[in-house]
mmCIF file of C-alpha atoms in Angstrom:
data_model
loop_
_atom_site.group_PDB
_atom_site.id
_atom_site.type_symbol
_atom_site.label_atom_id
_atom_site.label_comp_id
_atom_site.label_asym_id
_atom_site.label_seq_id
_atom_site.Cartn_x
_atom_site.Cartn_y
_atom_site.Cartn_z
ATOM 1 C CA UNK Q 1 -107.683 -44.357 31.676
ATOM 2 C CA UNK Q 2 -104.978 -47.039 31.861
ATOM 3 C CA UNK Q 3 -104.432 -49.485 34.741
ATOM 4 C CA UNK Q 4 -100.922 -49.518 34.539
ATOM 5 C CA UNK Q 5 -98.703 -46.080 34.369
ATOM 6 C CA UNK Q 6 -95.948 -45.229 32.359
ATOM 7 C CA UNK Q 7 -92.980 -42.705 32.622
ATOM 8 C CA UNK Q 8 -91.338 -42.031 29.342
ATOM 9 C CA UNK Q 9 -92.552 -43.788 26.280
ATOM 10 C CA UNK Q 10 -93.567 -43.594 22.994
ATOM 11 C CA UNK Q 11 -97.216 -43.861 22.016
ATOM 12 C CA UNK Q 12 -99.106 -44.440 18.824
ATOM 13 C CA UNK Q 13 -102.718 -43.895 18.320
ATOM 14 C CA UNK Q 14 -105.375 -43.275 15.460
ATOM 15 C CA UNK Q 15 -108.607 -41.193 15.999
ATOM 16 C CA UNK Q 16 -111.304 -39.962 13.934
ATOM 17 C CA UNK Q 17 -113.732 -36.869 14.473
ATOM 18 C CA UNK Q 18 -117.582 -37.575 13.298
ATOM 19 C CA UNK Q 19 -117.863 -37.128 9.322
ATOM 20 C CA UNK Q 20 -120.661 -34.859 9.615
ATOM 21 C CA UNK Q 21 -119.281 -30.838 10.877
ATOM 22 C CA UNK Q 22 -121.707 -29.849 13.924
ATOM 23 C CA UNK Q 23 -120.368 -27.001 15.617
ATOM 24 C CA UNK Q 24 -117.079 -25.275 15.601
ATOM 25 C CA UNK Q 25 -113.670 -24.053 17.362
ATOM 26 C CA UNK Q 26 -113.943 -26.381 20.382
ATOM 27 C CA UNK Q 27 -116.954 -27.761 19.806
ATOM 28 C CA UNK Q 28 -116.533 -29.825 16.979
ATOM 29 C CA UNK Q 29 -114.165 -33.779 17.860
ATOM 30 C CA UNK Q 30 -112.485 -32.063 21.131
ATOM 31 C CA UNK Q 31 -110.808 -35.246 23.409
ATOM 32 C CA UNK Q 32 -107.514 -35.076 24.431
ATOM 33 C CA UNK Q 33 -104.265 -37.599 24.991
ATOM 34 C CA UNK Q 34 -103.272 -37.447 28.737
ATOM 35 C CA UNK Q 35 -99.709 -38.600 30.078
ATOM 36 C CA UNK Q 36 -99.461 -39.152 33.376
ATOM 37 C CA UNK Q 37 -103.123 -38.068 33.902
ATOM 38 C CA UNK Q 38 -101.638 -34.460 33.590
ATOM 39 C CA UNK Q 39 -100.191 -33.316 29.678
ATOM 40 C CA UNK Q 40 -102.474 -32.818 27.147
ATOM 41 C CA UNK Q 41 -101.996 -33.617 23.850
ATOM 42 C CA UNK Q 42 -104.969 -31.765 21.707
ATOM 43 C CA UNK Q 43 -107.279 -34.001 19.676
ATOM 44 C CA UNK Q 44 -109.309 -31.992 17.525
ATOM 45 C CA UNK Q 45 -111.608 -31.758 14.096
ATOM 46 C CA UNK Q 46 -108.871 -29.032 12.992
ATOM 47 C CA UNK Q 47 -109.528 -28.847 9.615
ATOM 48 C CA UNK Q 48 -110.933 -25.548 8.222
ATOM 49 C CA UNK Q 49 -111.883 -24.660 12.049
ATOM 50 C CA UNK Q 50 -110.591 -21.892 13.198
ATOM 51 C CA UNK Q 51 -110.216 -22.121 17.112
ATOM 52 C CA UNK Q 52 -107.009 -20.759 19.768
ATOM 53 C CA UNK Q 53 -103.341 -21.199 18.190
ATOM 54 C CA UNK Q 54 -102.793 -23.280 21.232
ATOM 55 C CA UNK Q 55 -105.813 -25.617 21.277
ATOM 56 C CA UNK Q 56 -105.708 -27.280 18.088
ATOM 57 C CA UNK Q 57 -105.210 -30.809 16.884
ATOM 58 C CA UNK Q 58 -101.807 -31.742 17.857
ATOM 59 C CA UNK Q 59 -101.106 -28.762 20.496
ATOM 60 C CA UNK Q 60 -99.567 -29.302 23.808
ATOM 61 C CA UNK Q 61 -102.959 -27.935 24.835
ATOM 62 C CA UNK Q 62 -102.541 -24.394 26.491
ATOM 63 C CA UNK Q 63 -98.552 -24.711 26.397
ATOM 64 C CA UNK Q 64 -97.752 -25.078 22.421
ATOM 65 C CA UNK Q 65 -99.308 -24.417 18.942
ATOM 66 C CA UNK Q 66 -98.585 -27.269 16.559
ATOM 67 C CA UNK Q 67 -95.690 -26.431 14.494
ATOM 68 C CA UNK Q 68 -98.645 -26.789 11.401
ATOM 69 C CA UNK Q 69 -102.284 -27.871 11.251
ATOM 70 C CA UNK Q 70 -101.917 -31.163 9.352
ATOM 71 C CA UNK Q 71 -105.303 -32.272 10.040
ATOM 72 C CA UNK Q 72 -107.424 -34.122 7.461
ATOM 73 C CA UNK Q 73 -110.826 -33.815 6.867
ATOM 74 C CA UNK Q 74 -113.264 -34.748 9.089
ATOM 75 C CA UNK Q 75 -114.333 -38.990 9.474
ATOM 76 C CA UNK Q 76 -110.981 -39.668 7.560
ATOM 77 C CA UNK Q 77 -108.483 -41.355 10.655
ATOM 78 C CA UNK Q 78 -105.635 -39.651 11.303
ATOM 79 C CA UNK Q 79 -102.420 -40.672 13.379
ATOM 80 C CA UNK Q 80 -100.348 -39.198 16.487
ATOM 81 C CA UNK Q 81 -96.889 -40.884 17.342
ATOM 82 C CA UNK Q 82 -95.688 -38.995 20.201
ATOM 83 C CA UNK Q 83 -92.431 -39.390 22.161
ATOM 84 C CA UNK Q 84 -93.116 -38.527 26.029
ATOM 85 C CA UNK Q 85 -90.246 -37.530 28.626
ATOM 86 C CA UNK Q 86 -92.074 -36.130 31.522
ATOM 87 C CA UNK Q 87 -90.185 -33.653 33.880
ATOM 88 C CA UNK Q 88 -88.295 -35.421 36.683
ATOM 89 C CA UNK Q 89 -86.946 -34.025 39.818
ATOM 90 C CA UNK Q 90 -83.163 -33.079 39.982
ATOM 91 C CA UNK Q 91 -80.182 -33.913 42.543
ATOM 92 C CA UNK Q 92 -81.472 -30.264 43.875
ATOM 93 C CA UNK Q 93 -84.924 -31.276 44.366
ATOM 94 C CA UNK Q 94 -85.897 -28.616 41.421
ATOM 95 C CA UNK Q 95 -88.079 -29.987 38.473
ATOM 96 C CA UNK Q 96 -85.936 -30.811 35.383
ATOM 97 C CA UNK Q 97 -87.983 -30.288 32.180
ATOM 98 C CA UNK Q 98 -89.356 -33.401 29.945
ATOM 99 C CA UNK Q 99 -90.278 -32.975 26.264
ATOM 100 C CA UNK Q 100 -92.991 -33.747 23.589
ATOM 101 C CA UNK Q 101 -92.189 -34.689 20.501
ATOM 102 C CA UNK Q 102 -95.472 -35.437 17.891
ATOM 103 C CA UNK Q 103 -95.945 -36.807 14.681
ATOM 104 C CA UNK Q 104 -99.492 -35.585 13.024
ATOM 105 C CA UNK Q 105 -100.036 -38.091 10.386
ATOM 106 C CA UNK Q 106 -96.698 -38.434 9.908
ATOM 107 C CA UNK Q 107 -95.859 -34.601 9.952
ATOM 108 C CA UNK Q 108 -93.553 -33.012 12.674
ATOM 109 C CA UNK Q 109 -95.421 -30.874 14.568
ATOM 110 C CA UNK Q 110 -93.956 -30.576 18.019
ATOM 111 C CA UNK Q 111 -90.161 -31.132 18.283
ATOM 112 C CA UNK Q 112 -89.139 -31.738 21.749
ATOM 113 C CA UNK Q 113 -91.349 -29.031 23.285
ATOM 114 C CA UNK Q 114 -90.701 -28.784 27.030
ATOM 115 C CA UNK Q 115 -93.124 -30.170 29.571
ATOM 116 C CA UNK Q 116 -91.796 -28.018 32.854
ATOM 117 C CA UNK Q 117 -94.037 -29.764 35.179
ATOM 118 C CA UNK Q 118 -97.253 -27.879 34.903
ATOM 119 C CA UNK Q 119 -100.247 -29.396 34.143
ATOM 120 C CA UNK Q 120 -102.758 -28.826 31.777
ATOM 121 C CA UNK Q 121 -105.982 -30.924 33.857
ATOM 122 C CA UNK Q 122 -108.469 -28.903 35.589
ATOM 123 C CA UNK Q 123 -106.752 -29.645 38.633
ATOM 124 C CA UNK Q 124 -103.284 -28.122 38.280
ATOM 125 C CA UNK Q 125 -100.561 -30.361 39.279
ATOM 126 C CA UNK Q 126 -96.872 -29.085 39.654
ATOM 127 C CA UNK Q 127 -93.621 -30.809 39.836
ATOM 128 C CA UNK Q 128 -92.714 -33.817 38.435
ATOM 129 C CA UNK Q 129 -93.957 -37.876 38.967
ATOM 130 C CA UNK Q 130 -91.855 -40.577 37.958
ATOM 131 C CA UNK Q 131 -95.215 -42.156 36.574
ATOM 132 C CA UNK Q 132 -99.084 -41.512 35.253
ATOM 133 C CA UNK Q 133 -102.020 -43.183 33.530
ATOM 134 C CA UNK Q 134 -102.714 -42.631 30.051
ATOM 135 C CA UNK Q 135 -106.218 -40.747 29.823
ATOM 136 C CA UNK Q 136 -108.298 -40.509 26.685
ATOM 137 C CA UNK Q 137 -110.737 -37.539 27.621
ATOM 138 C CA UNK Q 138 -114.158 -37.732 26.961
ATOM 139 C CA UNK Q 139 -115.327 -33.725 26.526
ATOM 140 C CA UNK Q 140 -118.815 -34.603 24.902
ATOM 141 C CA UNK Q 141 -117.839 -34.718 21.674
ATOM 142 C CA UNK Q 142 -117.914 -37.981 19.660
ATOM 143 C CA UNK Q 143 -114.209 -39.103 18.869
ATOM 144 C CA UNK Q 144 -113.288 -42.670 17.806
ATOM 145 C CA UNK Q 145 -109.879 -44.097 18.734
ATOM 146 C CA UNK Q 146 -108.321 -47.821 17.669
ATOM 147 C CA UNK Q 147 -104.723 -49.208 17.204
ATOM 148 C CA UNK Q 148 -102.938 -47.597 20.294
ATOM 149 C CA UNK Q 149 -100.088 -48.506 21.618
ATOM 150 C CA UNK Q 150 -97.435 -48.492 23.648
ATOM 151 C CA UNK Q 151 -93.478 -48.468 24.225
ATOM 152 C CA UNK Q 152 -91.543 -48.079 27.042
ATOM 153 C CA UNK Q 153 -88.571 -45.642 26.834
ATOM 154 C CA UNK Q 154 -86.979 -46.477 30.639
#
């Protein structure tokens, strides 16, 4: 998890699931990408695993199916640029909607999918924060991560 948080930005990361397929659906490279400790982004071994529409590589986990599964095979690196508005809270006091918008290796796969304040951690958050860590999950699968980082969009 991050020291610092962010509001809206623009993140780039690479990942890699273990070369070697043990297990399947959710069991095989699950982590996740949190903004603001809250919005999931789905990290995944995705390819030729069948698992939920909405729990793949590249889903707005629970909220939104990628718009296609361009995962590659598993131990090869793959890439997520993601543009991150999260919901803020009108004149009216009444949560405005944010957006996702993710590249999966350099595929469109989620084009400015609402984030309406609802979270997808255990722990279900509503409403909107003006800022949030970063949070690669751990889930007990092995997942390797290098060359993320970070713009600010405010």
């Amino acid at each position: 998890m991050t020291r610092e948080e962010f509001g809206p930005i623009q993140l780039h990361l690479e990942w890699a699931t273990p070369a070697e397929v043990k297990g399947d659906s959710q069991g095989r490279g699950n982590s996740g990408v949190y903004f603001q400790g809250r919005y999931e982004i789905q990290v995944l071994d995705s390819y030729q695993n069948k698992t939920y529409f909405n729990g793949q590589a590249a889903a707005f986990y629970l909220h939104n199916a990628p718009l296609v599964n361009a995962s590659r095979k598993p131990g090869e690196w793959q890439t997520y640029d993601i543009v991150f508005h999260p919901p803020t809270t009108g004149a009216d006091g009444k949560t405005v909607p944010g957006s996702f918008t993710v590249f999966h290796n350099g595929v469109l796969v989620q084009d400015h999918i609402p984030v309406k304040g609802d979270a997808t951690t255990a722990a279900k958050f509503t409403g909107a924060v003006p800022k949030g860590p970063i949070l690669l999950q751990d889930h007990g699968n092995p997942v390797r991560y290098r060359n993320i980082w970070v713009r600010r969009l405010d």
